[in-house]
XYZ file of N, CA and C in Angstrom:
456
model
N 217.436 -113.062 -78.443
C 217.587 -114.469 -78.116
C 218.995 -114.957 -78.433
N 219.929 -113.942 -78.794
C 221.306 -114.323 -79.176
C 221.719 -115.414 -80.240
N 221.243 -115.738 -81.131
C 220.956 -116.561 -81.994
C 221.611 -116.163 -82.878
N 221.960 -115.072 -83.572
C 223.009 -114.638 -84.124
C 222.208 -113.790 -85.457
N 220.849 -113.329 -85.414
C 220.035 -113.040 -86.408
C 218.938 -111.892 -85.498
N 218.431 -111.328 -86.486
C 217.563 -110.208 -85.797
C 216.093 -110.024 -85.834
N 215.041 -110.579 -85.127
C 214.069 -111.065 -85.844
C 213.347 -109.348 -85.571
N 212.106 -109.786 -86.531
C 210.995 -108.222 -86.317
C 210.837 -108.027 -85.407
N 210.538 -108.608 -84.161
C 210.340 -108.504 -82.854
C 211.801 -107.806 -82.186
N 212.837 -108.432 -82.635
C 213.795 -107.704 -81.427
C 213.982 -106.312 -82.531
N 213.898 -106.053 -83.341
C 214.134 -105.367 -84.734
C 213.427 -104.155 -83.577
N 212.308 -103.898 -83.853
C 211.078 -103.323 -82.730
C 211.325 -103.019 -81.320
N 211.914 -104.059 -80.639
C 212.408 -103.673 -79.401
C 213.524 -102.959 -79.086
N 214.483 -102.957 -79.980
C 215.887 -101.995 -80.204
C 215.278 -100.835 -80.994
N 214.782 -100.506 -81.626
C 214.077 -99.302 -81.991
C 213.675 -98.623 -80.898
N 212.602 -99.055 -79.939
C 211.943 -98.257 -79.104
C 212.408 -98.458 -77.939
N 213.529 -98.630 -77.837
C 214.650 -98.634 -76.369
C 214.740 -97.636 -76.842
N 215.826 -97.691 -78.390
C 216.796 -96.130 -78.091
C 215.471 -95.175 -78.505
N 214.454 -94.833 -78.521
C 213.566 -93.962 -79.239
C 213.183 -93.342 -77.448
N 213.097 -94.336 -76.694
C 213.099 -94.216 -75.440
C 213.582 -93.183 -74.613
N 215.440 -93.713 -75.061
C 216.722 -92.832 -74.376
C 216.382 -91.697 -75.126
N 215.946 -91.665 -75.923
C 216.183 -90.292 -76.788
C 215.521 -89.400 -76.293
N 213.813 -89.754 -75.859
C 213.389 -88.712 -75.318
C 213.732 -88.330 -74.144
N 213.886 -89.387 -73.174
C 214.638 -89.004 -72.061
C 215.488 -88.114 -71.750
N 216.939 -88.827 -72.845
C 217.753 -87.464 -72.895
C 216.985 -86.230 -73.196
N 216.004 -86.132 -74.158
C 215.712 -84.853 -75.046
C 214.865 -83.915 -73.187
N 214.147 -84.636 -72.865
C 213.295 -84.436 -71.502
C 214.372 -83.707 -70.569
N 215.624 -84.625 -70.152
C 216.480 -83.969 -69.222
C 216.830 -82.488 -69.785
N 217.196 -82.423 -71.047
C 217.709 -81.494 -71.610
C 217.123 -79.775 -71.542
N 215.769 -80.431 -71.975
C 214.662 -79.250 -71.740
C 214.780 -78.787 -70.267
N 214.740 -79.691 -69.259
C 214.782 -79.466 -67.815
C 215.967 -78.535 -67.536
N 217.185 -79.075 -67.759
C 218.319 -78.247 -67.289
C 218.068 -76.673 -67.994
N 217.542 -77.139 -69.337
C 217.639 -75.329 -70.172
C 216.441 -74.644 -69.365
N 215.578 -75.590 -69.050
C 214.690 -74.571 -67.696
C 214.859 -74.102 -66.579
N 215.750 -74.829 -65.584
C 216.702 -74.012 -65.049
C 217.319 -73.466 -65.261
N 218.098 -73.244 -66.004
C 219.197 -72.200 -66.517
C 218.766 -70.956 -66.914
N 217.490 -71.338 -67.454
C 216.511 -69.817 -67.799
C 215.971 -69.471 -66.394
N 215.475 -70.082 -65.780
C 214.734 -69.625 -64.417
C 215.994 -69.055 -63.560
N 217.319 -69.421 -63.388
C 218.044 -68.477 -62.937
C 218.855 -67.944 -63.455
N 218.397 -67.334 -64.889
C 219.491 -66.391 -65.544
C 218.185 -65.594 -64.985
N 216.499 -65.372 -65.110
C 215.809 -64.571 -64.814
C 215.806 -63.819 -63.074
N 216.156 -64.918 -62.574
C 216.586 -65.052 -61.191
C 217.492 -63.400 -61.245
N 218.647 -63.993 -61.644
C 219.374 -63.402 -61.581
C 219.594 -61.679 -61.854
N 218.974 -61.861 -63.366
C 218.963 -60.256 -63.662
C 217.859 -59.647 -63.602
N 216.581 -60.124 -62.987
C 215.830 -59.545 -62.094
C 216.075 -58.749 -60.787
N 217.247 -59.734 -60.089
C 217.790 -58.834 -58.928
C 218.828 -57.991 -58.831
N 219.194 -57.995 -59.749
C 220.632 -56.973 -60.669
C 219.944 -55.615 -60.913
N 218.467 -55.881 -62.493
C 218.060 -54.910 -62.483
C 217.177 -54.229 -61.535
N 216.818 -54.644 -60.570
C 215.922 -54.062 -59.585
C 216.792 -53.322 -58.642
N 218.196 -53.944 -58.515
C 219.084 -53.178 -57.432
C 219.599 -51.784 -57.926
N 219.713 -52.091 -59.329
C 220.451 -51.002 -60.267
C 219.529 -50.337 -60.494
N 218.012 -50.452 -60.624
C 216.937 -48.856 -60.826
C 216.990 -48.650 -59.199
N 217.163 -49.284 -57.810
C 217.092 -48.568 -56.965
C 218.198 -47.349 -56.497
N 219.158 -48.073 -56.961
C 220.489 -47.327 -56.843
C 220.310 -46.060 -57.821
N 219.782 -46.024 -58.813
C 219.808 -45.188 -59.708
C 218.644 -43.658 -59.059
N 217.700 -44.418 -58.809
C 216.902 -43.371 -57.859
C 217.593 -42.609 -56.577
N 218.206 -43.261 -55.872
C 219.099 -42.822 -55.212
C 220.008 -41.707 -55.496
N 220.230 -42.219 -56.552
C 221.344 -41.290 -57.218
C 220.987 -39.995 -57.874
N 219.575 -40.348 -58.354
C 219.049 -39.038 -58.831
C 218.893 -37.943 -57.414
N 218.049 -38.558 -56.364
C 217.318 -38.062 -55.845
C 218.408 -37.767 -54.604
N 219.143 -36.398 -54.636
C 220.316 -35.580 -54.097
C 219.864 -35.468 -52.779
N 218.420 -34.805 -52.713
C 217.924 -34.437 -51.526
C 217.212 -35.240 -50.242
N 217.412 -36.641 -51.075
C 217.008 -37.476 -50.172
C 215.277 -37.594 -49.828
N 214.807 -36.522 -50.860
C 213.831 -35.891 -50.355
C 212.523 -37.573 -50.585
N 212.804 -38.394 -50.715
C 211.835 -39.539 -51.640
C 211.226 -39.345 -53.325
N 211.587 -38.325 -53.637
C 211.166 -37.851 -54.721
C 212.077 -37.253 -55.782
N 211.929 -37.402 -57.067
C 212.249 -36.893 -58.260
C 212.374 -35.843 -58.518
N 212.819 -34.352 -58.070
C 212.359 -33.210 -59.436
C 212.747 -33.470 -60.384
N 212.026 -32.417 -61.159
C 212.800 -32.046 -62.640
C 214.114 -31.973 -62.684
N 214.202 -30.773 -61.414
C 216.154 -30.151 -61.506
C 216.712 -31.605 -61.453
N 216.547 -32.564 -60.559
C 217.348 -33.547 -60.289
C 217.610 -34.376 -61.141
N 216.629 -34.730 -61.896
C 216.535 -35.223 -62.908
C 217.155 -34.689 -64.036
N 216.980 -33.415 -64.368
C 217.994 -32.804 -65.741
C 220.081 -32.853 -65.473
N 219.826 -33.178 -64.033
C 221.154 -32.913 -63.433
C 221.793 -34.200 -63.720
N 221.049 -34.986 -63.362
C 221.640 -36.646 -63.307
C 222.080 -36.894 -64.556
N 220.734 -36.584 -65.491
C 220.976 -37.233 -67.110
C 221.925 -36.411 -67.829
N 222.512 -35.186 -67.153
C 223.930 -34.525 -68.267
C 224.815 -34.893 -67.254
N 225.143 -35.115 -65.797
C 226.476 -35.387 -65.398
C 226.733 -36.719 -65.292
N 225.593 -37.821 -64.295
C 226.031 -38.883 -63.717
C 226.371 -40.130 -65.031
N 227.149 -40.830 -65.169
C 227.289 -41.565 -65.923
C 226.454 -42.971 -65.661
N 226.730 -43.533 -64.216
C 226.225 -44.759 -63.390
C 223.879 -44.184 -64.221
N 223.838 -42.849 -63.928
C 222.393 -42.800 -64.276
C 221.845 -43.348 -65.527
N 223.055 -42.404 -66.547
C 222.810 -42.191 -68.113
C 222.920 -43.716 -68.567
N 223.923 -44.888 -67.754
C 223.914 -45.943 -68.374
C 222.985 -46.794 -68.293
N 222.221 -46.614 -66.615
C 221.156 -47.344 -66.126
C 219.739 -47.056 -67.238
N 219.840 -45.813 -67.654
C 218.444 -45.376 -68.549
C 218.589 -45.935 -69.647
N 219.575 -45.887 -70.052
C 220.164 -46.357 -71.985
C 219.888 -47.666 -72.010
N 219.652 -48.394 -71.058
C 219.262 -49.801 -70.898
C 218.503 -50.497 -70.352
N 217.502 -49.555 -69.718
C 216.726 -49.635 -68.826
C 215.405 -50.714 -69.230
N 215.133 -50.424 -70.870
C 214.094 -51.256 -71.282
C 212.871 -50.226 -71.299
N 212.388 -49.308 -70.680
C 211.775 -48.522 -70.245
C 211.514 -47.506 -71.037
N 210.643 -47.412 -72.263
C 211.247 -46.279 -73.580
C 210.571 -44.744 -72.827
N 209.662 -44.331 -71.463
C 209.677 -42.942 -70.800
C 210.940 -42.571 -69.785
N 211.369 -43.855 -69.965
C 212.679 -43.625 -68.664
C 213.758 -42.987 -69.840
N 213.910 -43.842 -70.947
C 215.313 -43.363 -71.897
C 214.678 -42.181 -72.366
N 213.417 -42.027 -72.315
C 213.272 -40.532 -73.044
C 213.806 -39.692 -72.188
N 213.994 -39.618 -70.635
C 215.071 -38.448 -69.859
C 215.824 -38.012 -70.469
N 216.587 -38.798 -71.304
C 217.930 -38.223 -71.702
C 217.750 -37.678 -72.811
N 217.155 -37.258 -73.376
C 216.767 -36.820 -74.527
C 215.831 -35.539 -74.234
N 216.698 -33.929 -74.112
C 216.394 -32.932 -73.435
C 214.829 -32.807 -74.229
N 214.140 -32.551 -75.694
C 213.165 -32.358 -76.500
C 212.244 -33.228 -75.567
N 212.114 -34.453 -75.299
C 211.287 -35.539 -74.888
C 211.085 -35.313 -73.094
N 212.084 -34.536 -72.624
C 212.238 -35.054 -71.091
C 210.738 -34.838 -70.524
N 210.296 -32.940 -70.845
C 208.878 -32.915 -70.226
C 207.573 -33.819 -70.342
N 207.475 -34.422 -71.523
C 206.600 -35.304 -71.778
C 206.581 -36.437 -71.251
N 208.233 -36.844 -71.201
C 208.218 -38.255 -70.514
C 207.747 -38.170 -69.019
N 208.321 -36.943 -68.590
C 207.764 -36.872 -66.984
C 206.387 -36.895 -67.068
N 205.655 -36.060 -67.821
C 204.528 -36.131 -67.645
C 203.225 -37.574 -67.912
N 204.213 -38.026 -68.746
C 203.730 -39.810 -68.677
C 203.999 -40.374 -67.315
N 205.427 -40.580 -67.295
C 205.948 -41.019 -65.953
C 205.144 -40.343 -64.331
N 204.861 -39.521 -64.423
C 204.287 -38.576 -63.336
C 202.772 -38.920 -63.237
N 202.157 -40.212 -62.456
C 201.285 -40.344 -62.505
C 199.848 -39.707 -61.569
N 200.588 -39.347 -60.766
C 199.619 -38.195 -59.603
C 199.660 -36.886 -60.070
N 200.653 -36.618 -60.869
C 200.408 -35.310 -61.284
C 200.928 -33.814 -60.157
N 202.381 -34.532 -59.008
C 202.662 -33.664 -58.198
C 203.796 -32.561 -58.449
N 204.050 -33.179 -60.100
C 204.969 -32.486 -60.569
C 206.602 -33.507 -60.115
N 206.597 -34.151 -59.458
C 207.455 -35.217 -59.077
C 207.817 -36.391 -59.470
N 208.941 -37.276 -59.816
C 208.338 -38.393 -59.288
C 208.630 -39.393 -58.465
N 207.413 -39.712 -57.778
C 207.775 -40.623 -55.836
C 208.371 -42.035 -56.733
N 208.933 -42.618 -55.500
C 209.247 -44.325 -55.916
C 208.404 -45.367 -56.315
N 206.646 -44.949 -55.943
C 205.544 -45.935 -56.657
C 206.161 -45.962 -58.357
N 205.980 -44.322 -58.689
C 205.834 -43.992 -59.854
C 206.794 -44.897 -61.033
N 208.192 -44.361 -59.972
C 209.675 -45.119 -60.633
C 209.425 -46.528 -60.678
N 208.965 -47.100 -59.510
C 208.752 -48.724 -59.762
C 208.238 -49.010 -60.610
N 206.807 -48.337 -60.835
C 205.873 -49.011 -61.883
C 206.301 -48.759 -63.412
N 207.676 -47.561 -63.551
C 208.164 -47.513 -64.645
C 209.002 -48.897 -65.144
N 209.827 -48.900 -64.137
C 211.066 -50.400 -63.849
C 210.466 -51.623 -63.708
N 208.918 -51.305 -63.442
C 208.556 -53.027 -63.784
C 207.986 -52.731 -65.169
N 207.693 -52.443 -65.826
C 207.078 -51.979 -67.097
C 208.359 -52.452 -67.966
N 209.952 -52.166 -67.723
C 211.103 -51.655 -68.349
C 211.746 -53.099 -68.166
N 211.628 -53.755 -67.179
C 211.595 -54.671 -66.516
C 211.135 -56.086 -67.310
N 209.638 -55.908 -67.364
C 209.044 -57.021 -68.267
C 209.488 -57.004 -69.559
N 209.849 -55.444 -70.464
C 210.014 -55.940 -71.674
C 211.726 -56.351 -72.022
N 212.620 -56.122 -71.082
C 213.953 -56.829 -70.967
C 213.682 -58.404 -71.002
N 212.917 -58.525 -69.815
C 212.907 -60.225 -69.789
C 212.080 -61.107 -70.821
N 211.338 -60.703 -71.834
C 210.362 -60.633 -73.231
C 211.529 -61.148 -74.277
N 212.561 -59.455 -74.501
C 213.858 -59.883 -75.240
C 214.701 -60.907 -74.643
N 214.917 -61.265 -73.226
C 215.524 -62.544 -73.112
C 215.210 -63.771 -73.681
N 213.462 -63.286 -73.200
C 212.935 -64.966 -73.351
C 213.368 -65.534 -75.204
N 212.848 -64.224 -75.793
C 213.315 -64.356 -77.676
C 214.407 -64.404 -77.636
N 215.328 -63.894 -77.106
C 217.101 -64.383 -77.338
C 217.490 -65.837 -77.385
N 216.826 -66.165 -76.078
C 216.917 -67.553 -75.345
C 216.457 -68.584 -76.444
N 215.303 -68.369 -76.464
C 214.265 -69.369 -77.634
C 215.194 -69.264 -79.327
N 215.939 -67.905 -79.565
C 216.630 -67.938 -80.850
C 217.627 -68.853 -80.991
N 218.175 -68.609 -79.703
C 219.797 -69.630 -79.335
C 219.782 -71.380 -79.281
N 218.225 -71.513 -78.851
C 218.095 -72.831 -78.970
C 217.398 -73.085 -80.375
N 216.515 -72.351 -80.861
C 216.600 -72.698 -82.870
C 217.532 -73.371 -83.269
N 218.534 -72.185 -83.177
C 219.588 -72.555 -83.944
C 220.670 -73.552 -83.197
N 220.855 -73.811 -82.063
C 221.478 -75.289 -81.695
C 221.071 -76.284 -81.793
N 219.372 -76.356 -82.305
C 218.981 -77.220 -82.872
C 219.091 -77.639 -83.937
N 219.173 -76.937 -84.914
C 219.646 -76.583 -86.359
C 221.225 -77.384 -86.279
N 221.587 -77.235 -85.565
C 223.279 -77.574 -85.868
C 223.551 -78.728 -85.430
């Protein structure tokens, strides 16, 4: 009422204006960090999906659609583009390749028909497996980073 004094009433109404803005802001805030997560997932979803296809590729010399062993023991001591794609893959039967003691077993996990091979179902269903638990550690990275900017 401009009166030059602050009664309980406006006391109350300037409280729950800014209590207002606050959530608002706090609301927008959450929104943008939800986009930003929905296309950082965006993003290295289609990164890592291009990079295990490329990587199959790369194993698979003969073009043949399929995995051997040989191809496979070949990739994980020469190709580097392979050895880096596995080391990070997320995928703990995929990183066991590189690890000569582990390789037969891992195939034999990985090798779900049992043709002694393995086709691109097989590889996919490894890379989405390898896949989900990358984007798991994002989501906890993500959720850590905002803790602590909250904190500060």
């Amino acid at each position: 009422d401009r009166d030059g004094h602050i009664d309980a009433c406006e006391w109350e109404e300037a409280i729950e204006s800014a209590l207002a803005n606050k959530l608002e802001q706090r609301a927008a805030k959450r929104e943008q960090q939800a986009k930003a997560a929905a296309k950082e997932i965006e993003e290295f979803t289609g990164e890592f999906l291009s990079a295990a296809r490329r990587c199959f590729e790369l194993i698979d010399k003969d073009g043949g659609g399929t995995l051997s062993t040989e191809e496979i023991v070949k990739a994980v001591r020469e190709d580097k583009d392979v050895i880096k794609f596995l080391k990070t893959c997320g995928e703990e039967n995929l990183q066991f390749l590189l690890v000569p003691a582990r390789l037969k077993k891992s195939l034999d996990y990985l090798d779900t028909d049992g043709s002694g091979e393995l086709d691109i179902d097989e590889w996919e269903a490894a890379i989405n497996r390898g896949l989900a638990k990358r984007l798991e550690q994002m989501a906890e990275e993500r959720s850590r980073r905002e803790r602590a900017a909250a904190k500060a």
